[in-house]
């Protein structure tokens, strides 16, 4: 099962007075100066597929999970490997992505309020199937002028269509909250009191702007009291999500309002051609191209250099090298083998998103969000995962084992479990587990991979640590 998340909202709860310090109620394990939170335990267990030897919810399964996570921390402490430059870039990218996530949750989502009047209006509209007549065009300004004329009674929908050679009849369709609510539709329609014959828009519907007239509606049947409470609770959640995204877009617009992006046409065209050449050579079994470096000084470079200007923002020239610094931390993902026209649109939108992310991150630094405990813990978790994975791979290789030729039980019994035992002897005095929190944890047994939607670093948490199969927890006080 694959689950995608736009932005993780769980595990934030009420903020502590000092956001740089984690609430002790969230800490499951301390190992010297390292911690494993209850959230870490649950997410590492449920957001990736666990191995068969601990994929249940029994006490034994949870003890193996606990030992696996502790072993990862201990191995990271023991590891003598320095993080490579690519690893440092991944950690920096992870850190800044988490900073933007924390900014969204603390400064946007948590501040959204829903008043009773708005809730009543949206609730009434959510229980109706509306029948609309609509006119659609790609030109927003034309749609604005048309709506003004319709509202001024200059002419009717039917009269306007009659004068347009491109349209024979006015199309109609059904819309309802559950299927058609978007940020634009929420603001323009579903959050408004609706009258028969009323005209709304222009609003994005699909890839075009639409103006529509309400011709009627059918209201759903009455619900029982319990169903009504459940529906209102669900509605409040969707309303808060939508309003938060609307506020986030306004926040981004305010950051970018004085910043006009001007592409350097010649160098942008070169870049498109370079990447398109690379895309054409992708193996058939690869569905996307992940760009972590600009194609400079490669067979795809076509005379592009890192000093060539790609675009200008606020009188600052951004070179290929400047963009390269960004995407080393925050890669660009190009889907499949698209043609040059589509690639040009994707790449332009990607550049805009990267620049927006750059300014959001700058604002997050100014708000000291890099010191938030969630950001610090994100970097620590990924750093420990990378270090322990490097160390284990090195130990397996130098011990003469190969994962392809050696039974996993042999690797655990003869190498990894003995290593865990020796590390427990060395560090047992500095390991402290909150047994009450541990006993209260319940895990799902559903195999699941969880990814962020539309994020460069898509994996929500590191893969489950393959460090030990030991069940014993003698270190519990």
GROMACS .gro file of C-alpha atoms in nm:
model
  477
    1UNK     CA    1   0.000   0.000   0.000
    2UNK     CA    2   0.132   0.345  -0.094
    3UNK     CA    3   0.021   0.655   0.096
    4UNK     CA    4   0.109   1.007  -0.019
    5UNK     CA    5   0.094   1.308   0.209
    6UNK     CA    6   0.086   1.671   0.098
    7UNK     CA    7   0.220   1.784   0.433
    8UNK     CA    8   0.237   1.580   0.753
    9UNK     CA    9   0.012   1.742   1.013
   10UNK     CA   10   0.024   1.477   1.283
   11UNK     CA   11   0.251   1.475   1.587
   12UNK     CA   12   0.259   1.854   1.614
   13UNK     CA   13  -0.009   1.901   1.873
   14UNK     CA   14   0.021   2.202   2.096
   15UNK     CA   15   0.353   2.378   2.068
   16UNK     CA   16   0.580   2.395   2.371
   17UNK     CA   17   0.679   2.734   2.514
   18UNK     CA   18   1.030   2.683   2.384
   19UNK     CA   19   1.013   2.524   2.035
   20UNK     CA   20   1.384   2.438   2.053
   21UNK     CA   21   1.316   2.190   2.334
   22UNK     CA   22   1.113   1.875   2.290
   23UNK     CA   23   0.837   1.801   2.538
   24UNK     CA   24   0.952   1.517   2.762
   25UNK     CA   25   0.612   1.354   2.719
   26UNK     CA   26   0.713   1.276   2.360
   27UNK     CA   27   1.041   1.101   2.443
   28UNK     CA   28   1.042   0.721   2.438
   29UNK     CA   29   1.417   0.652   2.460
   30UNK     CA   30   1.723   0.854   2.554
   31UNK     CA   31   2.068   0.729   2.461
   32UNK     CA   32   2.323   0.972   2.599
   33UNK     CA   33   2.238   1.291   2.403
   34UNK     CA   34   2.028   1.113   2.139
   35UNK     CA   35   1.655   1.049   2.163
   36UNK     CA   36   1.390   0.829   2.003
   37UNK     CA   37   1.045   0.984   2.027
   38UNK     CA   38   0.714   0.800   2.039
   39UNK     CA   39   0.648   0.953   1.697
   40UNK     CA   40   0.980   0.818   1.564
   41UNK     CA   41   0.891   0.468   1.683
   42UNK     CA   42   0.545   0.472   1.526
   43UNK     CA   43   0.646   0.634   1.197
   44UNK     CA   44   0.954   0.416   1.144
   45UNK     CA   45   0.731   0.115   1.210
   46UNK     CA   46   0.425   0.211   1.007
   47UNK     CA   47   0.543   0.442   0.727
   48UNK     CA   48   0.761   0.172   0.568
   49UNK     CA   49   0.728  -0.202   0.526
   50UNK     CA   50   0.875  -0.387   0.824
   51UNK     CA   51   1.060  -0.716   0.783
   52UNK     CA   52   0.862  -1.033   0.850
   53UNK     CA   53   1.032  -1.095   1.185
   54UNK     CA   54   0.865  -0.788   1.342
   55UNK     CA   55   0.569  -0.689   1.124
   56UNK     CA   56   0.300  -0.748   1.388
   57UNK     CA   57   0.180  -0.574   1.703
   58UNK     CA   58   0.285  -0.834   1.962
   59UNK     CA   59   0.510  -0.751   2.255
   60UNK     CA   60   0.788  -0.950   2.084
   61UNK     CA   61   0.746  -0.754   1.758
   62UNK     CA   62   0.763  -0.422   1.940
   63UNK     CA   63   1.068  -0.531   2.138
   64UNK     CA   64   1.253  -0.617   1.815
   65UNK     CA   65   1.150  -0.279   1.670
   66UNK     CA   66   1.275  -0.103   1.982
   67UNK     CA   67   1.606  -0.289   1.971
   68UNK     CA   68   1.641  -0.216   1.598
   69UNK     CA   69   1.596   0.159   1.651
   70UNK     CA   70   1.830   0.162   1.951
   71UNK     CA   71   2.089  -0.039   1.756
   72UNK     CA   72   2.074   0.218   1.476
   73UNK     CA   73   2.156   0.496   1.725
   74UNK     CA   74   2.439   0.299   1.885
   75UNK     CA   75   2.594   0.206   1.552
   76UNK     CA   76   2.577   0.572   1.446
   77UNK     CA   77   2.766   0.662   1.765
   78UNK     CA   78   3.029   0.400   1.685
   79UNK     CA   79   3.059   0.478   1.316
   80UNK     CA   80   3.389   0.627   1.209
   81UNK     CA   81   3.261   0.716   0.863
   82UNK     CA   82   3.242   1.083   0.774
   83UNK     CA   83   2.934   1.192   0.586
   84UNK     CA   84   3.014   1.253   0.220
   85UNK     CA   85   2.932   1.577   0.037
   86UNK     CA   86   2.624   1.420  -0.130
   87UNK     CA   87   2.508   1.300   0.214
   88UNK     CA   88   2.553   1.650   0.357
   89UNK     CA   89   2.348   1.793   0.071
   90UNK     CA   90   2.071   1.539   0.136
   91UNK     CA   91   2.069   1.631   0.506
   92UNK     CA   92   2.063   2.001   0.424
   93UNK     CA   93   1.774   1.943   0.183
   94UNK     CA   94   1.588   1.735   0.443
   95UNK     CA   95   1.647   2.004   0.704
   96UNK     CA   96   1.514   2.287   0.488
   97UNK     CA   97   1.215   2.081   0.371
   98UNK     CA   98   1.127   2.014   0.736
   99UNK     CA   99   1.172   2.385   0.813
  100UNK     CA  100   0.913   2.473   0.548
  101UNK     CA  101   0.682   2.205   0.687
  102UNK     CA  102   0.714   2.339   1.043
  103UNK     CA  103   0.660   2.695   0.920
  104UNK     CA  104   0.341   2.584   0.743
  105UNK     CA  105   0.208   2.406   1.050
  106UNK     CA  106   0.302   2.663   1.316
  107UNK     CA  107   0.242   2.985   1.125
  108UNK     CA  108  -0.035   2.889   0.882
  109UNK     CA  109  -0.230   2.571   0.965
  110UNK     CA  110  -0.247   2.614   1.342
  111UNK     CA  111  -0.377   2.970   1.303
  112UNK     CA  112  -0.674   2.880   1.080
  113UNK     CA  113  -1.008   2.952   1.245
  114UNK     CA  114  -1.352   2.838   1.128
  115UNK     CA  115  -1.644   3.048   1.245
  116UNK     CA  116  -1.991   2.903   1.290
  117UNK     CA  117  -2.148   3.113   1.012
  118UNK     CA  118  -1.899   2.988   0.751
  119UNK     CA  119  -1.938   2.631   0.876
  120UNK     CA  120  -2.318   2.652   0.839
  121UNK     CA  121  -2.292   2.788   0.484
  122UNK     CA  122  -2.040   2.526   0.373
  123UNK     CA  123  -2.238   2.250   0.544
  124UNK     CA  124  -2.556   2.350   0.358
  125UNK     CA  125  -2.368   2.360   0.026
  126UNK     CA  126  -2.192   2.030   0.093
  127UNK     CA  127  -2.528   1.851   0.108
  128UNK     CA  128  -2.637   1.969  -0.238
  129UNK     CA  129  -2.573   1.849  -0.592
  130UNK     CA  130  -2.573   2.171  -0.798
  131UNK     CA  131  -2.668   2.183  -1.165
  132UNK     CA  132  -2.472   2.454  -1.345
  133UNK     CA  133  -2.438   2.601  -1.692
  134UNK     CA  134  -2.086   2.714  -1.764
  135UNK     CA  135  -1.863   2.889  -2.013
  136UNK     CA  136  -1.492   2.808  -2.023
  137UNK     CA  137  -1.195   2.990  -2.180
  138UNK     CA  138  -0.820   3.004  -2.115
  139UNK     CA  139  -0.828   3.386  -2.098
  140UNK     CA  140  -0.907   3.500  -1.739
  141UNK     CA  141  -0.950   3.868  -1.835
  142UNK     CA  142  -1.211   3.775  -2.096
  143UNK     CA  143  -1.397   3.578  -1.830
  144UNK     CA  144  -1.388   3.876  -1.591
  145UNK     CA  145  -1.532   4.107  -1.858
  146UNK     CA  146  -1.798   3.850  -1.945
  147UNK     CA  147  -1.905   3.812  -1.583
  148UNK     CA  148  -1.931   4.189  -1.542
  149UNK     CA  149  -2.153   4.208  -1.852
  150UNK     CA  150  -2.373   3.925  -1.726
  151UNK     CA  151  -2.408   4.085  -1.381
  152UNK     CA  152  -2.490   4.421  -1.542
  153UNK     CA  153  -2.760   4.246  -1.748
  154UNK     CA  154  -2.592   4.365  -2.068
  155UNK     CA  155  -2.681   4.022  -2.208
  156UNK     CA  156  -2.763   3.674  -2.088
  157UNK     CA  157  -2.565   3.350  -2.104
  158UNK     CA  158  -2.777   3.241  -2.399
  159UNK     CA  159  -2.734   3.570  -2.588
  160UNK     CA  160  -2.357   3.561  -2.540
  161UNK     CA  161  -2.335   3.202  -2.668
  162UNK     CA  162  -2.550   3.287  -2.968
  163UNK     CA  163  -2.298   3.554  -3.069
  164UNK     CA  164  -2.002   3.318  -3.030
  165UNK     CA  165  -1.929   3.102  -3.332
  166UNK     CA  166  -1.711   2.865  -3.126
  167UNK     CA  167  -1.997   2.747  -2.902
  168UNK     CA  168  -2.325   2.595  -3.019
  169UNK     CA  169  -2.491   2.529  -2.683
  170UNK     CA  170  -2.415   2.605  -2.321
  171UNK     CA  171  -2.268   2.298  -2.153
  172UNK     CA  172  -2.414   2.187  -1.821
  173UNK     CA  173  -2.284   1.961  -1.545
  174UNK     CA  174  -2.334   1.860  -1.185
  175UNK     CA  175  -2.097   1.976  -0.911
  176UNK     CA  176  -2.082   1.889  -0.543
  177UNK     CA  177  -1.851   1.961  -0.252
  178UNK     CA  178  -1.703   1.614  -0.211
  179UNK     CA  179  -1.598   1.579  -0.574
  180UNK     CA  180  -1.534   1.936  -0.689
  181UNK     CA  181  -1.401   2.138  -0.398
  182UNK     CA  182  -1.066   2.304  -0.469
  183UNK     CA  183  -0.908   2.609  -0.314
  184UNK     CA  184  -1.049   2.827  -0.595
  185UNK     CA  185  -1.393   2.665  -0.585
  186UNK     CA  186  -1.407   2.694  -0.206
  187UNK     CA  187  -1.336   3.067  -0.211
  188UNK     CA  188  -1.552   3.146  -0.512
  189UNK     CA  189  -1.849   2.919  -0.452
  190UNK     CA  190  -1.877   2.662  -0.170
  191UNK     CA  191  -1.814   2.919   0.106
  192UNK     CA  192  -2.086   3.152  -0.034
  193UNK     CA  193  -2.461   3.159   0.013
  194UNK     CA  194  -2.598   3.037  -0.321
  195UNK     CA  195  -2.908   3.170  -0.495
  196UNK     CA  196  -3.085   3.021  -0.796
  197UNK     CA  197  -2.962   3.187  -1.116
  198UNK     CA  198  -2.658   3.337  -0.943
  199UNK     CA  199  -2.336   3.366  -1.148
  200UNK     CA  200  -1.996   3.271  -1.008
  201UNK     CA  201  -1.639   3.292  -1.130
  202UNK     CA  202  -1.410   3.318  -1.303
  203UNK     CA  203  -1.263   3.012  -1.133
  204UNK     CA  204  -1.018   2.748  -1.247
  205UNK     CA  205  -1.199   2.428  -1.345
  206UNK     CA  206  -0.945   2.190  -1.491
  207UNK     CA  207  -0.695   2.379  -1.706
  208UNK     CA  208  -0.925   2.672  -1.794
  209UNK     CA  209  -1.119   2.955  -1.634
  210UNK     CA  210  -1.494   2.914  -1.605
  211UNK     CA  211  -1.796   3.127  -1.530
  212UNK     CA  212  -2.103   2.933  -1.425
  213UNK     CA  213  -2.467   2.990  -1.346
  214UNK     CA  214  -2.656   2.792  -1.082
  215UNK     CA  215  -2.963   2.641  -1.253
  216UNK     CA  216  -3.080   2.429  -0.960
  217UNK     CA  217  -2.981   2.171  -0.702
  218UNK     CA  218  -3.088   1.853  -0.532
  219UNK     CA  219  -3.038   1.825  -0.158
  220UNK     CA  220  -2.926   1.497  -0.001
  221UNK     CA  221  -3.146   1.312   0.245
  222UNK     CA  222  -3.149   1.394   0.615
  223UNK     CA  223  -2.888   1.221   0.829
  224UNK     CA  224  -2.918   1.062   1.170
  225UNK     CA  225  -2.780   1.259   1.466
  226UNK     CA  226  -2.461   1.046   1.482
  227UNK     CA  227  -2.408   1.068   1.105
  228UNK     CA  228  -2.459   1.442   1.119
  229UNK     CA  229  -2.194   1.483   1.393
  230UNK     CA  230  -1.948   1.269   1.195
  231UNK     CA  231  -2.012   1.464   0.875
  232UNK     CA  232  -1.961   1.800   1.046
  233UNK     CA  233  -1.637   1.678   1.208
  234UNK     CA  234  -1.505   1.562   0.870
  235UNK     CA  235  -1.619   1.885   0.706
  236UNK     CA  236  -1.434   2.097   0.964
  237UNK     CA  237  -1.115   1.904   0.885
  238UNK     CA  238  -1.145   1.954   0.507
  239UNK     CA  239  -1.234   2.321   0.555
  240UNK     CA  240  -0.928   2.377   0.773
  241UNK     CA  241  -0.703   2.201   0.520
  242UNK     CA  242  -0.839   2.409   0.232
  243UNK     CA  243  -0.829   2.739   0.421
  244UNK     CA  244  -0.472   2.665   0.532
  245UNK     CA  245  -0.365   2.606   0.172
  246UNK     CA  246  -0.537   2.929   0.067
  247UNK     CA  247  -0.356   3.119   0.344
  248UNK     CA  248  -0.026   2.952   0.249
  249UNK     CA  249  -0.064   3.062  -0.111
  250UNK     CA  250  -0.135   3.418   0.009
  251UNK     CA  251   0.173   3.401   0.230
  252UNK     CA  252   0.385   3.289  -0.068
  253UNK     CA  253   0.235   3.561  -0.286
  254UNK     CA  254   0.327   3.821  -0.023
  255UNK     CA  255   0.685   3.691  -0.019
  256UNK     CA  256   0.707   3.705  -0.398
  257UNK     CA  257   0.500   4.017  -0.474
  258UNK     CA  258   0.799   4.241  -0.551
  259UNK     CA  259   1.003   3.969  -0.720
  260UNK     CA  260   0.962   3.937  -1.094
  261UNK     CA  261   1.131   3.642  -1.262
  262UNK     CA  262   1.279   3.705  -1.607
  263UNK     CA  263   1.418   3.401  -1.788
  264UNK     CA  264   1.725   3.430  -2.005
  265UNK     CA  265   1.563   3.289  -2.319
  266UNK     CA  266   1.875   3.158  -2.496
  267UNK     CA  267   2.024   2.980  -2.196
  268UNK     CA  268   1.684   2.845  -2.089
  269UNK     CA  269   1.634   2.697  -2.436
  270UNK     CA  270   1.979   2.538  -2.413
  271UNK     CA  271   1.892   2.389  -2.077
  272UNK     CA  272   1.567   2.247  -2.213
  273UNK     CA  273   1.750   2.088  -2.504
  274UNK     CA  274   2.015   1.943  -2.270
  275UNK     CA  275   1.763   1.783  -2.038
  276UNK     CA  276   1.547   1.661  -2.327
  277UNK     CA  277   1.853   1.486  -2.475
  278UNK     CA  278   1.910   1.322  -2.137
  279UNK     CA  279   1.542   1.218  -2.113
  280UNK     CA  280   1.556   1.047  -2.454
  281UNK     CA  281   1.840   0.827  -2.329
  282UNK     CA  282   1.655   0.714  -2.016
  283UNK     CA  283   1.616   0.334  -1.989
  284UNK     CA  284   1.264   0.213  -2.066
  285UNK     CA  285   1.211   0.097  -1.707
  286UNK     CA  286   1.278   0.443  -1.560
  287UNK     CA  287   0.966   0.660  -1.528
  288UNK     CA  288   1.131   0.985  -1.421
  289UNK     CA  289   1.455   1.182  -1.431
  290UNK     CA  290   1.582   1.314  -1.099
  291UNK     CA  291   1.814   1.610  -1.159
  292UNK     CA  292   2.055   1.667  -0.871
  293UNK     CA  293   2.312   1.851  -1.082
  294UNK     CA  294   2.274   2.092  -1.367
  295UNK     CA  295   2.399   1.938  -1.696
  296UNK     CA  296   2.722   2.139  -1.710
  297UNK     CA  297   3.053   2.005  -1.841
  298UNK     CA  298   2.886   1.677  -1.942
  299UNK     CA  299   2.795   1.523  -2.276
  300UNK     CA  300   2.460   1.706  -2.238
  301UNK     CA  301   2.609   2.049  -2.163
  302UNK     CA  302   2.595   2.198  -2.517
  303UNK     CA  303   2.819   2.490  -2.425
  304UNK     CA  304   2.638   2.576  -2.101
  305UNK     CA  305   2.863   2.679  -1.813
  306UNK     CA  306   2.794   2.736  -1.446
  307UNK     CA  307   2.848   3.111  -1.495
  308UNK     CA  308   2.577   3.147  -1.760
  309UNK     CA  309   2.278   3.351  -1.638
  310UNK     CA  310   1.953   3.153  -1.640
  311UNK     CA  311   1.714   3.411  -1.496
  312UNK     CA  312   1.695   3.737  -1.302
  313UNK     CA  313   1.491   3.810  -0.989
  314UNK     CA  314   1.483   4.150  -0.817
  315UNK     CA  315   1.786   4.264  -1.019
  316UNK     CA  316   1.983   3.959  -0.896
  317UNK     CA  317   2.121   3.736  -1.168
  318UNK     CA  318   2.085   3.364  -1.103
  319UNK     CA  319   2.341   3.157  -1.289
  320UNK     CA  320   2.332   2.791  -1.377
  321UNK     CA  321   2.571   2.744  -1.084
  322UNK     CA  322   2.333   2.922  -0.843
  323UNK     CA  323   2.047   2.694  -0.946
  324UNK     CA  324   2.283   2.399  -0.919
  325UNK     CA  325   2.344   2.486  -0.551
  326UNK     CA  326   1.967   2.479  -0.494
  327UNK     CA  327   1.890   2.149  -0.664
  328UNK     CA  328   2.178   1.966  -0.496
  329UNK     CA  329   1.969   2.011  -0.180
  330UNK     CA  330   1.627   2.012  -0.345
  331UNK     CA  331   1.631   1.801  -0.666
  332UNK     CA  332   1.413   1.862  -0.972
  333UNK     CA  333   1.203   1.565  -1.083
  334UNK     CA  334   1.103   1.539  -1.450
  335UNK     CA  335   0.833   1.279  -1.524
  336UNK     CA  336   0.898   1.034  -1.808
  337UNK     CA  337   0.988   1.097  -2.169
  338UNK     CA  338   0.800   1.420  -2.236
  339UNK     CA  339   0.839   1.629  -2.550
  340UNK     CA  340   1.029   1.959  -2.554
  341UNK     CA  341   0.715   2.173  -2.531
  342UNK     CA  342   0.589   1.992  -2.220
  343UNK     CA  343   0.940   1.981  -2.073
  344UNK     CA  344   0.972   2.358  -2.114
  345UNK     CA  345   0.653   2.411  -1.913
  346UNK     CA  346   0.758   2.158  -1.645
  347UNK     CA  347   1.105   2.309  -1.611
  348UNK     CA  348   0.974   2.665  -1.591
  349UNK     CA  349   0.725   2.565  -1.319
  350UNK     CA  350   0.999   2.373  -1.138
  351UNK     CA  351   1.226   2.679  -1.136
  352UNK     CA  352   0.942   2.895  -1.001
  353UNK     CA  353   0.874   2.641  -0.723
  354UNK     CA  354   1.243   2.617  -0.634
  355UNK     CA  355   1.269   2.996  -0.611
  356UNK     CA  356   0.954   3.012  -0.398
  357UNK     CA  357   1.099   2.741  -0.171
  358UNK     CA  358   1.424   2.941  -0.150
  359UNK     CA  359   1.245   3.251  -0.020
  360UNK     CA  360   1.019   3.049   0.214
  361UNK     CA  361   1.333   2.885   0.357
  362UNK     CA  362   1.496   3.225   0.402
  363UNK     CA  363   1.190   3.340   0.596
  364UNK     CA  364   1.201   3.019   0.804
  365UNK     CA  365   1.565   3.092   0.896
  366UNK     CA  366   1.466   3.446   0.994
  367UNK     CA  367   1.198   3.296   1.220
  368UNK     CA  368   1.468   3.067   1.374
  369UNK     CA  369   1.277   2.758   1.265
  370UNK     CA  370   1.611   2.585   1.199
  371UNK     CA  371   1.637   2.563   1.581
  372UNK     CA  372   1.297   2.393   1.621
  373UNK     CA  373   1.330   2.051   1.783
  374UNK     CA  374   1.140   1.884   1.496
  375UNK     CA  375   1.396   2.016   1.247
  376UNK     CA  376   1.690   1.911   1.463
  377UNK     CA  377   1.537   1.566   1.516
  378UNK     CA  378   1.474   1.527   1.141
  379UNK     CA  379   1.841   1.585   1.064
  380UNK     CA  380   1.952   1.356   1.347
  381UNK     CA  381   1.725   1.070   1.241
  382UNK     CA  382   1.842   1.080   0.880
  383UNK     CA  383   2.206   1.129   0.977
  384UNK     CA  384   2.198   0.829   1.212
  385UNK     CA  385   2.028   0.619   0.945
  386UNK     CA  386   2.294   0.708   0.686
  387UNK     CA  387   2.583   0.649   0.927
  388UNK     CA  388   2.450   0.315   1.054
  389UNK     CA  389   2.372   0.194   0.701
  390UNK     CA  390   2.725   0.281   0.588
  391UNK     CA  391   2.877   0.108   0.888
  392UNK     CA  392   2.669  -0.211   0.851
  393UNK     CA  393   2.745  -0.233   0.479
  394UNK     CA  394   3.115  -0.197   0.557
  395UNK     CA  395   3.102  -0.462   0.830
  396UNK     CA  396   2.921  -0.710   0.606
  397UNK     CA  397   3.165  -0.649   0.322
  398UNK     CA  398   3.479  -0.677   0.534
  399UNK     CA  399   3.347  -0.988   0.710
  400UNK     CA  400   3.324  -1.174   0.381
  401UNK     CA  401   2.942  -1.189   0.370
  402UNK     CA  402   2.733  -1.081   0.074
  403UNK     CA  403   2.363  -1.006   0.103
  404UNK     CA  404   2.293  -1.188  -0.224
  405UNK     CA  405   2.476  -1.509  -0.139
  406UNK     CA  406   2.441  -1.527   0.238
  407UNK     CA  407   2.127  -1.622   0.427
  408UNK     CA  408   1.997  -1.325   0.628
  409UNK     CA  409   1.976  -1.539   0.942
  410UNK     CA  410   2.348  -1.608   0.913
  411UNK     CA  411   2.427  -1.237   0.889
  412UNK     CA  412   2.212  -1.163   1.192
  413UNK     CA  413   2.328  -1.459   1.403
  414UNK     CA  414   2.698  -1.437   1.324
  415UNK     CA  415   2.746  -1.064   1.277
  416UNK     CA  416   2.471  -0.812   1.355
  417UNK     CA  417   2.322  -0.965   1.671
  418UNK     CA  418   2.665  -1.013   1.835
  419UNK     CA  419   2.748  -0.651   1.747
  420UNK     CA  420   2.423  -0.539   1.910
  421UNK     CA  421   2.502  -0.740   2.225
  422UNK     CA  422   2.847  -0.584   2.255
  423UNK     CA  423   2.710  -0.233   2.205
  424UNK     CA  424   2.445  -0.291   2.470
  425UNK     CA  425   2.716  -0.387   2.719
  426UNK     CA  426   2.907  -0.070   2.634
  427UNK     CA  427   2.612   0.173   2.642
  428UNK     CA  428   2.359   0.011   2.878
  429UNK     CA  429   2.417   0.272   3.149
  430UNK     CA  430   2.314   0.559   2.922
  431UNK     CA  431   2.002   0.396   2.774
  432UNK     CA  432   1.671   0.493   2.932
  433UNK     CA  433   1.334   0.371   2.802
  434UNK     CA  434   0.998   0.503   2.918
  435UNK     CA  435   0.829   0.167   2.975
  436UNK     CA  436   0.484   0.319   3.020
  437UNK     CA  437   0.492   0.493   2.682
  438UNK     CA  438   0.632   0.177   2.524
  439UNK     CA  439   0.353  -0.040   2.665
  440UNK     CA  440   0.088   0.201   2.532
  441UNK     CA  441   0.205   0.185   2.167
  442UNK     CA  442  -0.020  -0.003   1.923
  443UNK     CA  443   0.095  -0.060   1.566
  444UNK     CA  444  -0.081  -0.134   1.240
  445UNK     CA  445   0.016  -0.454   1.062
  446UNK     CA  446  -0.069  -0.313   0.718
  447UNK     CA  447   0.233  -0.302   0.485
  448UNK     CA  448   0.267   0.058   0.372
  449UNK     CA  449   0.512   0.295   0.204
  450UNK     CA  450   0.441   0.661   0.281
  451UNK     CA  451   0.562   0.947   0.063
  452UNK     CA  452   0.532   1.323   0.061
  453UNK     CA  453   0.338   1.445  -0.240
  454UNK     CA  454   0.518   1.696  -0.465
  455UNK     CA  455   0.830   1.710  -0.249
  456UNK     CA  456   1.185   1.650  -0.372
  457UNK     CA  457   1.269   1.436  -0.069
  458UNK     CA  458   0.961   1.219  -0.091
  459UNK     CA  459   1.028   0.942   0.162
  460UNK     CA  460   0.868   1.053   0.490
  461UNK     CA  461   1.101   0.855   0.718
  462UNK     CA  462   1.412   0.641   0.661
  463UNK     CA  463   1.363   0.275   0.577
  464UNK     CA  464   1.319   0.042   0.871
  465UNK     CA  465   1.663  -0.028   1.025
  466UNK     CA  466   1.792  -0.378   0.952
  467UNK     CA  467   2.019  -0.392   1.255
  468UNK     CA  468   1.914  -0.679   1.482
  469UNK     CA  469   1.653  -0.949   1.541
  470UNK     CA  470   1.709  -0.961   1.916
  471UNK     CA  471   1.398  -0.960   2.133
  472UNK     CA  472   1.549  -0.935   2.479
  473UNK     CA  473   1.520  -0.596   2.648
  474UNK     CA  474   1.731  -0.653   2.960
  475UNK     CA  475   1.822  -0.283   2.964
  476UNK     CA  476   1.470  -0.188   3.079
  477UNK     CA  477   1.503  -0.056   3.431
   0.00000   0.00000   0.00000
